[in-house]
Amino acid sequence: MAAFFKNLLKNKVMLFMVLPGAIWFFFFSYLPLVGTIVAFKQYRFSRDGFWASIFNSKWVGWDNFKFLFSTNDAYTITRNTLLYNIAFIIIGLVLSVAMAVLLSELVGKTMAKIYQTGMFLPYFLSWVIVGYFAFSFLSMDRGMLNQILGWFGAEPVQWYSDPKYWPYILIFVSLWKSVGYNSVVYLASIMGIDKSLYEAAMIDGASKWQQIRNITIPMLSPIIIIMTLLAVGRIFYADFGLFYQVPRDSGTLYSVTNVIDTYVYRGLKTTGEIGMSTAAGLYQSVVGFVLVIVSNFVVRKIDKDSALF
Amino acid sequence: MSKSKKSFSFALAMLTALTLVLSACGGGSNSAESDSASGGKDSEKPVNLIWYTIGTPQKDVDKVMAEVSKYTKEKINATVTMKMVDWGDYAQKMQVNVASGEPMDIVFTAAGGFDYVQNARKGAFMELDDLLEKYGQGIKKTIDPAFLEGSKVDGHNYGIPANKELPQQEVWRFNKKLLDKYNFDITKVKSLDSIEPLLKTIKEKEPGVTPFAMDKNYVPYVPYDYVIQNLPMAVKLDTTDYKIVDILETPEMKQALTTMHKYYQAGYIAPEAATTGSTSDLMTSGNWFMDRAQTQPLADNSWSASYGYPVVSSPASDPIITNTSVQGSIMAISANSEHPEKAMEFLNLLNTDPVLRNMVDSGIEGVHYKKVDDKHMENLPESKNYDMPSYSLGNNMLLYLNPNDPDDKWDQFKKFNASGKNSPILSFNFDSTKVATEMAAVQNVKEQFWASLMTGTVDPETYLPKAIAAFKQAGLDKVMAEAQKQLDEWRAANNK
């Protein structure tokens, strides 16, 4: 104990700087953890407020989790959530790093700034607006894509009722929105790479491609691993806006657009069972937590320094 | 390793301690509050009622409520604070208010928005049977008894419905300009099939016009009443055995869906109807020929006024009194209200006293409105700072008439209400708690198939069997069996 306080005293400046963040995490991430109790209760209101409501509600064991696993949909939503997120992580990583490298190699810095801003912009749009963008392309009678198809004499496509196109559309839209933002993260760490490394390589006669492969990518690998580990932790969370707004909640597309978050929303929006939605959230975070621990463990086996913890 | 473990357990201990302290604080302040409340129960001191209602917050609410309070203080020794919550936020915000125990006395609730039956069951509202008997005799005398009967949940009243149009009746609405241009006779139109020749003409002669406007919530009318809105469990309106059936398996629905698909393929319906959230763009542009809507007396006038061009309508169904129509606007007393008796007295006054009811609705006389004669009133420019949704604020039949309203407006409403026939399952409210798991799955199947089937987008020959099978697989049979059990018990208890 004495050692602990000594340690505390020694690092007081650093700890003081951490304090605001720690307080934030305490109130908004740790304190609400008590509420996970609701996942095991049939939540009913009590006139004496939230705590009394929790206390007075009936224990129902694992009943609230059943709806996530009870039908064939369970397979569809788990598959969709996982596969889409894996695709987003892998393709997103490749594209973001590629974009960052390209931007860093651009000589004209004004143009680089313009590209960067242009790619950055979609990140700030809400999914509702992105949904309407997509609609202006995909609308059956007024959409741009069908008009272009018309010029080539092709039949118009019923985009919103044919599931086969949607895996591609969703991946495209998601990447369009996120790649610009992520590439800025990588670009920032490329900027931090010691320039003398490149100078030395150039003197040795390394080509651009050799420089990228042997200097940029290895120097980027810690941040790549961190970003990927963080993404893996959220692999069971689907982006609700992407899967709900962009396909315009079209029922015929559910086989490829239904994910855990939309399933929970649709199933509970009329009955409003707080216990069941809490159960779904708990399930998602537990799986995400396990995945982060496991993948971090794997990373640590391979390269101890790159691991998160 | 052991060191980090130690510091971790220390952190955990700190966390637990802090949680205890915090929850103790919460408890402490609560009990102090209720102490002071019971201490202040002296008969002289006026009570302040907090009233949550729906609608865009208005600038002059506090000003008007100050005036209202003066009046109510004299009549029932209570003052009123009104808190308005905007349309889109209401359900969610009230959910939070109830869960966190926010002080509230009177709360607006409805079958839509902040769901009445569900929240009554979850314990958000106070049971009013005794209060209604004691302080609500005025209400019982003025408002149509079907409202109080139909808004019972498990045999008890949890709210006071607003006295307004009682049955729901579907009508076909027509854009009168096009109707006149082609000299259509709408008096013979009633069934879904009877509109076909009209749609055909419009499709051929008016290329820029959507013949049959609809959004994704459209459901063809069939003579059944749904146990839960838009889930396929329903009871036939002229039933004698009170059997709940899967609406998708009924010949009426199959027939209607086949017709809808025929219309869809003929191009009478917009290709994206199944994903269209609202037809308000079409209504603004006027590029539509007909649609279906719910009516009330003088509805044609108000539609024409709001669109800016004439709209006429003709019945598509009989007027039926259902749970949804009865629960369209309800004022409940919050379960945590400190002054339920006063709240009930206030609701009684609001539903019986024209002065109070009009003040709440239109604001202060001479500031927001002026009276033209003893029945009519006219809005003044200031009324833009106090523009309230009339339907949500209690008895509509006490309201002064607008300059264009006919003198017998409320008599027309009374006649319309008297024409309504009770649905066989009026006031039966299904409690889905026992089948919550199946309900979530069934809801998802509904979302998947409903809109595309109902708007005719897909062929019922192939999709209807698929939908029926998917519902079964999701556990609809179990839900229906539970509903049937509850309905049978309800029937036995109510001698139906």
mmCIF file with all atom_site columns, N, CA, C and O in Angstrom, chain B residues 69-90:
data_model
loop_
_atom_site.group_PDB
_atom_site.id
_atom_site.type_symbol
_atom_site.label_atom_id
_atom_site.label_alt_id
_atom_site.label_comp_id
_atom_site.label_asym_id
_atom_site.label_entity_id
_atom_site.label_seq_id
_atom_site.pdbx_PDB_ins_code
_atom_site.Cartn_x
_atom_site.Cartn_y
_atom_site.Cartn_z
_atom_site.occupancy
_atom_site.B_iso_or_equiv
_atom_site.pdbx_formal_charge
_atom_site.auth_seq_id
_atom_site.auth_comp_id
_atom_site.auth_asym_id
_atom_site.auth_atom_id
_atom_site.pdbx_PDB_model_num
ATOM 1  N N  . SER B 1 69 ? -53.521 29.810 -14.582 1.00 0.00 ? 69 SER B N  1
ATOM 2  C CA . SER B 1 69 ? -53.344 29.556 -13.154 1.00 0.00 ? 69 SER B CA 1
ATOM 3  C C  . SER B 1 69 ? -54.224 30.465 -12.308 1.00 0.00 ? 69 SER B C  1
ATOM 4  O O  . SER B 1 69 ? -54.771 30.043 -11.286 1.00 0.00 ? 69 SER B O  1
ATOM 5  N N  . LYS B 1 70 ? -54.342 31.722 -12.738 1.00 0.00 ? 70 LYS B N  1
ATOM 6  C CA . LYS B 1 70 ? -55.211 32.651 -12.003 1.00 0.00 ? 70 LYS B CA 1
ATOM 7  C C  . LYS B 1 70 ? -56.620 32.090 -11.917 1.00 0.00 ? 70 LYS B C  1
ATOM 8  O O  . LYS B 1 70 ? -57.278 32.118 -10.885 1.00 0.00 ? 70 LYS B O  1
ATOM 9  N N  . TYR B 1 71 ? -57.071 31.561 -13.073 1.00 0.00 ? 71 TYR B N  1
ATOM 10 C CA . TYR B 1 71 ? -58.429 31.035 -13.169 1.00 0.00 ? 71 TYR B CA 1
ATOM 11 C C  . TYR B 1 71 ? -58.592 29.767 -12.326 1.00 0.00 ? 71 TYR B C  1
ATOM 12 O O  . TYR B 1 71 ? -59.539 29.628 -11.548 1.00 0.00 ? 71 TYR B O  1
ATOM 13 N N  . THR B 1 72 ? -57.604 28.847 -12.471 1.00 0.00 ? 72 THR B N  1
ATOM 14 C CA . THR B 1 72 ? -57.734 27.572 -11.761 1.00 0.00 ? 72 THR B CA 1
ATOM 15 C C  . THR B 1 72 ? -57.537 27.743 -10.255 1.00 0.00 ? 72 THR B C  1
ATOM 16 O O  . THR B 1 72 ? -58.091 26.994 -9.470  1.00 0.00 ? 72 THR B O  1
ATOM 17 N N  . LYS B 1 73 ? -56.746 28.737 -9.882  1.00 0.00 ? 73 LYS B N  1
ATOM 18 C CA . LYS B 1 73 ? -56.525 28.967 -8.457  1.00 0.00 ? 73 LYS B CA 1
ATOM 19 C C  . LYS B 1 73 ? -57.849 29.319 -7.780  1.00 0.00 ? 73 LYS B C  1
ATOM 20 O O  . LYS B 1 73 ? -58.149 28.864 -6.673  1.00 0.00 ? 73 LYS B O  1
ATOM 21 N N  . GLU B 1 74 ? -58.617 30.109 -8.483  1.00 0.00 ? 74 GLU B N  1
ATOM 22 C CA . GLU B 1 74 ? -59.909 30.509 -7.967  1.00 0.00 ? 74 GLU B CA 1
ATOM 23 C C  . GLU B 1 74 ? -60.868 29.327 -7.896  1.00 0.00 ? 74 GLU B C  1
ATOM 24 O O  . GLU B 1 74 ? -61.575 29.127 -6.925  1.00 0.00 ? 74 GLU B O  1
ATOM 25 N N  . LYS B 1 75 ? -60.825 28.492 -8.967  1.00 0.00 ? 75 LYS B N  1
ATOM 26 C CA . LYS B 1 75 ? -61.811 27.418 -9.078  1.00 0.00 ? 75 LYS B CA 1
ATOM 27 C C  . LYS B 1 75 ? -61.442 26.212 -8.216  1.00 0.00 ? 75 LYS B C  1
ATOM 28 O O  . LYS B 1 75 ? -62.298 25.652 -7.543  1.00 0.00 ? 75 LYS B O  1
ATOM 29 N N  . ILE B 1 76 ? -60.189 25.755 -8.306  1.00 0.00 ? 76 ILE B N  1
ATOM 30 C CA . ILE B 1 76 ? -59.841 24.517 -7.606  1.00 0.00 ? 76 ILE B CA 1
ATOM 31 C C  . ILE B 1 76 ? -58.591 24.659 -6.745  1.00 0.00 ? 76 ILE B C  1
ATOM 32 O O  . ILE B 1 76 ? -58.020 23.657 -6.302  1.00 0.00 ? 76 ILE B O  1
ATOM 33 N N  . ASN B 1 77 ? -58.121 25.889 -6.545  1.00 0.00 ? 77 ASN B N  1
ATOM 34 C CA . ASN B 1 77 ? -56.948 26.139 -5.722  1.00 0.00 ? 77 ASN B CA 1
ATOM 35 C C  . ASN B 1 77 ? -55.716 25.376 -6.219  1.00 0.00 ? 77 ASN B C  1
ATOM 36 O O  . ASN B 1 77 ? -55.035 24.707 -5.458  1.00 0.00 ? 77 ASN B O  1
ATOM 37 N N  . ALA B 1 78 ? -55.472 25.494 -7.525  1.00 0.00 ? 78 ALA B N  1
ATOM 38 C CA . ALA B 1 78 ? -54.272 24.867 -8.095  1.00 0.00 ? 78 ALA B CA 1
ATOM 39 C C  . ALA B 1 78 ? -53.735 25.766 -9.197  1.00 0.00 ? 78 ALA B C  1
ATOM 40 O O  . ALA B 1 78 ? -54.494 26.484 -9.844  1.00 0.00 ? 78 ALA B O  1
ATOM 41 N N  . THR B 1 79 ? -52.426 25.756 -9.375  1.00 0.00 ? 79 THR B N  1
ATOM 42 C CA . THR B 1 79 ? -51.821 26.463 -10.502 1.00 0.00 ? 79 THR B CA 1
ATOM 43 C C  . THR B 1 79 ? -51.233 25.436 -11.465 1.00 0.00 ? 79 THR B C  1
ATOM 44 O O  . THR B 1 79 ? -51.047 24.280 -11.102 1.00 0.00 ? 79 THR B O  1
ATOM 45 N N  . VAL B 1 80 ? -50.951 25.899 -12.680 1.00 0.00 ? 80 VAL B N  1
ATOM 46 C CA . VAL B 1 80 ? -50.531 24.954 -13.715 1.00 0.00 ? 80 VAL B CA 1
ATOM 47 C C  . VAL B 1 80 ? -49.231 25.398 -14.373 1.00 0.00 ? 80 VAL B C  1
ATOM 48 O O  . VAL B 1 80 ? -49.079 26.568 -14.722 1.00 0.00 ? 80 VAL B O  1
ATOM 49 N N  . THR B 1 81 ? -48.284 24.480 -14.511 1.00 0.00 ? 81 THR B N  1
ATOM 50 C CA . THR B 1 81 ? -47.093 24.718 -15.316 1.00 0.00 ? 81 THR B CA 1
ATOM 51 C C  . THR B 1 81 ? -47.124 23.743 -16.476 1.00 0.00 ? 81 THR B C  1
ATOM 52 O O  . THR B 1 81 ? -47.240 22.538 -16.257 1.00 0.00 ? 81 THR B O  1
ATOM 53 N N  . MET B 1 82 ? -47.057 24.293 -17.690 1.00 0.00 ? 82 MET B N  1
ATOM 54 C CA . MET B 1 82 ? -47.109 23.385 -18.834 1.00 0.00 ? 82 MET B CA 1
ATOM 55 C C  . MET B 1 82 ? -45.722 23.241 -19.445 1.00 0.00 ? 82 MET B C  1
ATOM 56 O O  . MET B 1 82 ? -45.022 24.212 -19.648 1.00 0.00 ? 82 MET B O  1
ATOM 57 N N  . LYS B 1 83 ? -45.330 21.992 -19.729 1.00 0.00 ? 83 LYS B N  1
ATOM 58 C CA . LYS B 1 83 ? -44.061 21.750 -20.412 1.00 0.00 ? 83 LYS B CA 1
ATOM 59 C C  . LYS B 1 83 ? -44.370 21.060 -21.733 1.00 0.00 ? 83 LYS B C  1
ATOM 60 O O  . LYS B 1 83 ? -44.946 19.981 -21.739 1.00 0.00 ? 83 LYS B O  1
ATOM 61 N N  . MET B 1 84 ? -43.979 21.731 -22.812 1.00 0.00 ? 84 MET B N  1
ATOM 62 C CA . MET B 1 84 ? -44.242 21.145 -24.128 1.00 0.00 ? 84 MET B CA 1
ATOM 63 C C  . MET B 1 84 ? -42.985 20.439 -24.632 1.00 0.00 ? 84 MET B C  1
ATOM 64 O O  . MET B 1 84 ? -41.884 20.940 -24.481 1.00 0.00 ? 84 MET B O  1
ATOM 65 N N  . VAL B 1 85 ? -43.186 19.279 -25.234 1.00 0.00 ? 85 VAL B N  1
ATOM 66 C CA . VAL B 1 85 ? -42.067 18.538 -25.815 1.00 0.00 ? 85 VAL B CA 1
ATOM 67 C C  . VAL B 1 85 ? -42.391 18.316 -27.289 1.00 0.00 ? 85 VAL B C  1
ATOM 68 O O  . VAL B 1 85 ? -43.505 17.919 -27.627 1.00 0.00 ? 85 VAL B O  1
ATOM 69 N N  . ASP B 1 86 ? -41.437 18.602 -28.150 1.00 0.00 ? 86 ASP B N  1
ATOM 70 C CA . ASP B 1 86 ? -41.691 18.605 -29.589 1.00 0.00 ? 86 ASP B CA 1
ATOM 71 C C  . ASP B 1 86 ? -42.107 17.221 -30.092 1.00 0.00 ? 86 ASP B C  1
ATOM 72 O O  . ASP B 1 86 ? -41.762 16.206 -29.509 1.00 0.00 ? 86 ASP B O  1
ATOM 73 N N  . TRP B 1 87 ? -42.845 17.223 -31.205 1.00 0.00 ? 87 TRP B N  1
ATOM 74 C CA . TRP B 1 87 ? -43.461 15.996 -31.745 1.00 0.00 ? 87 TRP B CA 1
ATOM 75 C C  . TRP B 1 87 ? -42.491 14.827 -31.789 1.00 0.00 ? 87 TRP B C  1
ATOM 76 O O  . TRP B 1 87 ? -42.774 13.757 -31.266 1.00 0.00 ? 87 TRP B O  1
ATOM 77 N N  . GLY B 1 88 ? -41.360 15.044 -32.466 1.00 0.00 ? 88 GLY B N  1
ATOM 78 C CA . GLY B 1 88 ? -40.442 13.936 -32.700 1.00 0.00 ? 88 GLY B CA 1
ATOM 79 C C  . GLY B 1 88 ? -39.768 13.426 -31.436 1.00 0.00 ? 88 GLY B C  1
ATOM 80 O O  . GLY B 1 88 ? -39.358 12.271 -31.363 1.00 0.00 ? 88 GLY B O  1
ATOM 81 N N  . ASP B 1 89 ? -39.660 14.270 -30.413 1.00 0.00 ? 89 ASP B N  1
ATOM 82 C CA . ASP B 1 89 ? -38.933 13.877 -29.202 1.00 0.00 ? 89 ASP B CA 1
ATOM 83 C C  . ASP B 1 89 ? -39.831 13.308 -28.124 1.00 0.00 ? 89 ASP B C  1
ATOM 84 O O  . ASP B 1 89 ? -39.343 12.757 -27.148 1.00 0.00 ? 89 ASP B O  1
ATOM 85 N N  . TYR B 1 90 ? -41.143 13.477 -28.283 1.00 0.00 ? 90 TYR B N  1
ATOM 86 C CA . TYR B 1 90 ? -42.032 13.259 -27.151 1.00 0.00 ? 90 TYR B CA 1
ATOM 87 C C  . TYR B 1 90 ? -41.908 11.862 -26.539 1.00 0.00 ? 90 TYR B C  1
ATOM 88 O O  . TYR B 1 90 ? -41.667 11.718 -25.342 1.00 0.00 ? 90 TYR B O  1
#
